CSV table of C-alpha atoms in Angstrom, one decimal:
chain,number,residue,atom,x,y,z
E,17,MET,CA,-18.1,-27.6,22.2
E,18,SER,CA,-19.7,-28.1,18.8
E,19,PRO,CA,-20.4,-25.1,16.5
E,20,GLY,CA,-24.1,-25.6,17.0
E,21,ARG,CA,-23.7,-25.4,20.8
E,22,GLU,CA,-21.6,-22.2,20.4
E,23,ALA,CA,-24.4,-20.6,18.3
E,24,VAL,CA,-27.0,-21.4,20.9
E,25,THR,CA,-25.0,-20.1,23.9
E,26,GLY,CA,-23.6,-17.1,22.0
E,27,ARG,CA,-20.1,-18.0,23.1
E,28,CYS,CA,-17.4,-16.3,21.0
E,29,PRO,CA,-14.7,-18.5,19.5
E,30,GLU,CA,-11.4,-18.4,21.4
E,31,PRO,CA,-8.9,-15.9,20.1
E,32,ARG,CA,-6.1,-17.1,17.9
E,33,SER,CA,-2.7,-17.4,19.5
E,34,PRO,CA,-0.2,-14.7,18.4
E,35,ALA,CA,1.5,-17.2,16.1
E,36,GLU,CA,-1.8,-18.3,14.5
E,37,PHE,CA,-2.9,-14.7,14.1
E,38,SER,CA,0.3,-13.6,12.5
E,39,ALA,CA,0.1,-16.6,10.2
E,40,ALA,CA,-3.4,-15.6,9.2
E,41,LEU,CA,-2.3,-12.1,8.4
E,42,HIS,CA,0.7,-13.3,6.4
E,43,ALA,CA,-1.6,-15.6,4.4
E,44,HIS,CA,-3.0,-12.5,2.7
E,45,ALA,CA,0.1,-12.5,0.6
E,46,ASP,CA,-2.0,-14.6,-1.8
E,47,ARG,CA,-4.2,-11.6,-2.4
E,48,TYR,CA,-1.4,-9.0,-2.8
E,49,TRP,CA,-1.2,-7.0,-6.0
E,50,ASP,CA,2.1,-8.5,-7.1
E,51,ARG,CA,0.1,-11.1,-8.9
E,52,HIS,CA,-2.0,-8.7,-10.9
E,53,PRO,CA,-1.5,-9.0,-14.6
E,54,LEU,CA,-0.4,-5.4,-14.9
E,55,HIS,CA,2.4,-5.9,-12.4
E,56,VAL,CA,3.4,-9.1,-14.2
E,57,ARG,CA,3.6,-7.2,-17.5
E,58,LEU,CA,5.6,-4.4,-15.9
E,59,HIS,CA,8.1,-6.8,-14.4
E,60,GLU,CA,8.4,-8.7,-17.6
E,61,GLY,CA,9.1,-5.5,-19.6
E,62,GLY,CA,5.7,-5.6,-21.3
E,63,LEU,CA,4.7,-2.0,-20.8
E,64,GLY,CA,5.3,0.7,-23.5
E,65,ARG,CA,6.7,4.1,-22.5
E,66,ARG,CA,3.2,5.7,-22.3
E,67,GLU,CA,1.8,2.8,-20.3
E,68,LEU,CA,4.6,3.0,-17.8
E,69,GLN,CA,4.1,6.8,-17.5
E,70,GLN,CA,0.4,6.2,-16.9
E,71,TRP,CA,1.2,3.7,-14.2
E,72,ILE,CA,3.6,6.2,-12.5
E,73,ALA,CA,1.1,9.1,-12.8
E,74,ASN,CA,-1.7,7.1,-11.3
E,75,ARG,CA,0.4,5.5,-8.6
E,76,TRP,CA,1.3,9.1,-7.6
E,77,TYR,CA,-2.3,9.6,-6.4
E,78,TYR,CA,-2.0,6.7,-4.1
E,79,GLN,CA,1.5,7.7,-2.9
E,80,LYS,CA,0.5,11.3,-2.0
E,81,SER,CA,-2.6,10.0,-0.1
E,82,LEU,CA,-0.6,7.8,2.3
E,83,PRO,CA,0.4,10.7,4.6
E,84,GLN,CA,-3.3,11.6,4.9
E,85,LYS,CA,-4.1,8.0,5.8
E,86,ASP,CA,-1.3,7.9,8.4
E,87,ALA,CA,-2.4,11.2,9.9
E,88,ALA,CA,-5.9,9.8,10.3
E,89,ILE,CA,-4.5,6.8,12.2
E,90,VAL,CA,-2.5,9.2,14.5
E,91,ALA,CA,-5.6,11.3,15.1
E,92,ASN,CA,-7.7,8.3,16.1
E,93,CYS,CA,-5.1,6.5,18.2
E,94,PRO,CA,-5.1,7.1,21.9
E,95,VAL,CA,-1.8,5.3,22.5
E,96,ALA,CA,1.1,7.7,22.7
E,97,ASP,CA,3.8,5.2,21.9
E,98,VAL,CA,2.0,4.1,18.8
E,99,ARG,CA,1.5,7.7,17.7
E,100,ARG,CA,5.1,8.6,18.3
E,101,ARG,CA,6.3,5.8,16.1
E,102,TRP,CA,3.5,6.1,13.5
E,103,VAL,CA,4.2,9.8,12.8
E,104,ARG,CA,7.5,8.8,11.3
E,105,ARG,CA,5.6,7.4,8.3
E,106,ILE,CA,4.3,10.9,7.5
E,107,LEU,CA,7.8,12.3,7.6
E,108,ASP,CA,9.1,9.4,5.5
E,109,GLN,CA,6.6,10.2,2.7
E,110,ASP,CA,6.4,14.0,2.9
E,111,GLY,CA,10.0,14.7,3.9
E,112,ASP,CA,11.4,16.4,6.9
E,113,GLY,CA,13.2,19.7,6.4
E,114,ASP,CA,16.1,19.2,4.1
E,115,ARG,CA,15.5,15.5,3.9
E,116,PRO,CA,13.3,14.6,0.9
E,117,GLY,CA,10.7,11.9,1.4
E,118,GLY,CA,9.2,9.1,-0.6
E,119,ASN,CA,6.8,11.4,-2.5
E,120,ALA,CA,9.6,13.6,-3.7
E,121,ALA,CA,11.4,10.4,-4.8
E,122,TRP,CA,8.3,9.3,-6.7
E,123,LEU,CA,8.2,12.6,-8.5
E,124,ASP,CA,11.8,12.1,-9.5
E,125,LEU,CA,10.8,8.8,-11.0
E,126,ALA,CA,8.1,10.5,-13.0
E,127,GLU,CA,10.5,13.1,-14.4
E,128,ALA,CA,13.1,10.4,-15.2
E,129,ALA,CA,10.4,8.5,-17.1
E,130,GLY,CA,9.6,11.6,-19.2
E,131,LEU,CA,6.7,13.1,-17.4
E,132,ASP,CA,6.5,16.8,-16.5
E,133,ARG,CA,6.2,17.3,-12.7
E,134,ALA,CA,3.3,19.7,-13.2
E,135,GLU,CA,1.2,17.1,-15.1
E,136,VAL,CA,1.7,14.6,-12.3
E,137,LEU,CA,0.9,17.1,-9.5
E,138,ASP,CA,-2.3,18.4,-11.2
E,139,GLU,CA,-3.5,14.7,-11.5
E,140,ARG,CA,-4.7,15.1,-15.0
E,141,HIS,CA,-3.9,11.5,-15.7
E,142,VAL,CA,-5.5,9.9,-12.7
E,143,LEU,CA,-8.3,7.5,-13.6
E,144,PRO,CA,-11.6,7.7,-11.7
E,145,GLY,CA,-11.2,4.1,-10.5
E,146,VAL,CA,-7.8,4.8,-9.1
E,147,ARG,CA,-9.1,7.9,-7.3
E,148,PHE,CA,-12.2,6.1,-5.9
E,149,ALA,CA,-10.2,3.2,-4.6
E,150,THR,CA,-7.5,5.4,-3.0
E,151,ASP,CA,-10.1,7.7,-1.4
E,152,ALA,CA,-11.9,4.7,0.0
E,153,TYR,CA,-8.7,3.6,1.8
E,154,VAL,CA,-8.2,7.1,3.3
E,155,THR,CA,-11.9,7.1,4.4
E,156,PHE,CA,-11.4,3.7,5.9
E,157,ALA,CA,-8.5,5.0,8.0
E,158,ARG,CA,-10.5,8.0,9.1
E,159,THR,CA,-13.7,6.1,10.1
E,160,ARG,CA,-12.7,2.7,11.3
E,161,PRO,CA,-11.2,1.8,14.7
E,162,TRP,CA,-7.5,2.7,14.6
E,163,PRO,CA,-6.3,-1.0,15.0
E,164,GLU,CA,-8.2,-1.9,11.9
E,165,ALA,CA,-6.5,0.9,10.0
E,166,VAL,CA,-3.1,-0.3,11.2
E,167,ALA,CA,-4.0,-3.8,10.1
E,168,ALA,CA,-4.9,-2.5,6.7
E,169,SER,CA,-1.4,-1.2,6.3
E,170,LEU,CA,0.1,-4.7,6.7
E,171,THR,CA,0.2,-5.1,2.9
E,172,GLU,CA,3.7,-3.7,3.7
E,173,LEU,CA,4.6,-7.2,4.9
E,174,PHE,CA,4.7,-8.2,1.2
E,175,SER,CA,6.0,-5.0,-0.4
E,176,PRO,CA,9.8,-5.1,0.2
E,177,ALA,CA,10.3,-8.1,-2.1
E,178,LEU,CA,8.0,-6.6,-4.7
E,179,MET,CA,9.9,-3.3,-4.8
E,180,ARG,CA,13.3,-5.1,-5.1
E,181,GLU,CA,12.0,-7.1,-8.0
E,182,ARG,CA,10.6,-3.9,-9.6
E,183,LEU,CA,13.8,-2.1,-9.3
E,184,ALA,CA,15.6,-4.9,-11.1
E,185,ALA,CA,12.9,-4.9,-13.7
E,186,LEU,CA,13.0,-1.1,-14.3
E,187,ARG,CA,16.8,-1.3,-14.7
E,188,ALA,CA,16.6,-4.3,-17.0
E,189,HIS,CA,13.6,-3.5,-19.2
E,190,TYR,CA,13.3,0.3,-19.1
E,191,PRO,CA,16.9,1.6,-19.4
E,192,TRP,CA,15.7,4.9,-20.6
E,193,ILE,CA,14.8,5.8,-17.0
E,194,GLY,CA,17.8,7.6,-15.5
E,195,PRO,CA,19.4,6.6,-12.2
E,196,ALA,CA,17.7,9.5,-10.4
E,197,GLY,CA,14.4,7.8,-11.0
E,198,HIS,CA,15.4,4.8,-8.9
E,199,ARG,CA,15.7,6.5,-5.6
E,200,TYR,CA,12.3,5.5,-4.3
E,201,HIS,CA,12.8,1.8,-5.0
E,202,LEU,CA,16.3,1.9,-3.5
E,203,ALA,CA,15.2,3.4,-0.2
E,204,ARG,CA,11.7,2.2,0.4
E,205,PRO,CA,12.2,-1.6,1.0
E,206,GLU,CA,14.2,-1.1,4.2
E,207,ALA,CA,11.7,1.4,5.6
E,208,ALA,CA,8.8,-0.7,4.6
E,209,THR,CA,10.3,-3.7,6.4
E,210,ALA,CA,10.6,-1.7,9.6
E,211,ASP,CA,7.2,-0.2,9.3
E,212,ALA,CA,5.6,-3.6,8.7
E,213,GLU,CA,7.3,-5.1,11.8
E,214,HIS,CA,6.1,-2.3,14.0
E,215,ALA,CA,2.5,-2.5,12.6
E,216,LEU,CA,2.4,-6.3,13.0
E,217,ALA,CA,3.5,-5.9,16.7
E,218,VAL,CA,0.8,-3.2,17.2
E,219,VAL,CA,-2.0,-5.3,15.7
E,220,THR,CA,-1.1,-8.5,17.6
E,221,ALA,CA,-0.8,-6.5,20.8
E,222,HIS,CA,-4.2,-4.7,20.5
E,223,CYS,CA,-6.3,-7.3,18.7
E,224,THR,CA,-6.5,-10.0,21.4
E,225,THR,CA,-10.1,-11.1,21.1
E,226,ARG,CA,-11.4,-13.2,18.2
E,227,SER,CA,-13.7,-10.4,17.0
E,228,ARG,CA,-10.9,-7.9,16.9
E,229,GLN,CA,-8.7,-10.3,15.1
E,230,ASP,CA,-11.4,-11.1,12.6
E,231,ALA,CA,-11.8,-7.3,12.0
E,232,ALA,CA,-8.1,-6.9,11.5
E,233,LEU,CA,-8.1,-9.7,8.9
E,234,ALA,CA,-11.0,-8.2,7.1
E,235,ALA,CA,-9.2,-4.8,7.1
E,236,LEU,CA,-6.2,-6.3,5.5
E,237,ALA,CA,-8.4,-8.1,2.9
E,238,PHE,CA,-10.0,-4.7,2.2
E,239,LYS,CA,-6.7,-3.1,1.6
E,240,CYS,CA,-5.7,-5.9,-0.8
E,241,ASP,CA,-8.9,-5.3,-2.7
E,242,VAL,CA,-8.1,-1.5,-2.8
E,243,LEU,CA,-4.7,-2.2,-4.3
E,244,TRP,CA,-6.1,-4.7,-6.8
E,245,SER,CA,-8.8,-2.3,-7.8
E,246,ILE,CA,-6.2,0.4,-8.5
E,247,LEU,CA,-4.5,-1.9,-11.0
E,248,ASP,CA,-7.8,-3.1,-12.4
E,249,ALA,CA,-8.7,0.4,-13.4
E,250,LEU,CA,-5.3,1.1,-14.9
E,251,ASP,CA,-5.2,-2.3,-16.7
E,252,ARG,CA,-8.6,-1.8,-18.2
E,253,ALA,CA,-7.7,1.6,-19.5
E,254,GLN,CA,-4.5,0.4,-21.0
E,255,ARG,CA,-6.1,-2.6,-22.7
E,256,THR,CA,-8.8,-0.4,-24.1
E,257,ASP,CA,-6.4,2.3,-25.4
E,258,GLY,CA,-3.6,0.1,-26.5
E,259,PRO,CA,0.1,0.8,-26.2
């Protein structure tokens, strides 16, 4: 049937096959923040000490907001199996009893890079653009249908490779960061891989109509824009202030 005929009858396009839908989601790798100029400079050793500290302190605001985003998904999701698996993300970031989580590891990185823990926790270095973009992501998770919020998390499909590259870059170009500061980037790629596999399975299982698939793709595009906006704000500030 021609596109014009579909418009007349109101017939919705056929849903993508699981393989086609997965490929469309993976194609968002082209929009991921690994290509942002700030990340490129970071990985090439082009950040000064103060610039790297600023990146760490601003990234903290995003890191500490992730459990709130994940709690919103759990609160909105009616599927018990999804909730049981998803709640592990909160524990992975916030920690579980004597097991420190990713947020504690990020604070270790901040201290290893010469920041005082208190100045990171009180968010004095967080830029308005970083705060706005991060808060928009948490609001998205709270207010949009839960499969869309899960789809937005699928930037994790692209993050393990980036974190491995970053660990190598930090060790090679910023040797003044002590070994204790690398715990986050050592542990997170494995967890992110497992999280992304689960989220992809959830999205493909619950987004089976074309309209839901389109909404999931739009959600992932939104998340890519959030991440890019975070680095835009930081990049602009650093280029204005100088090293």
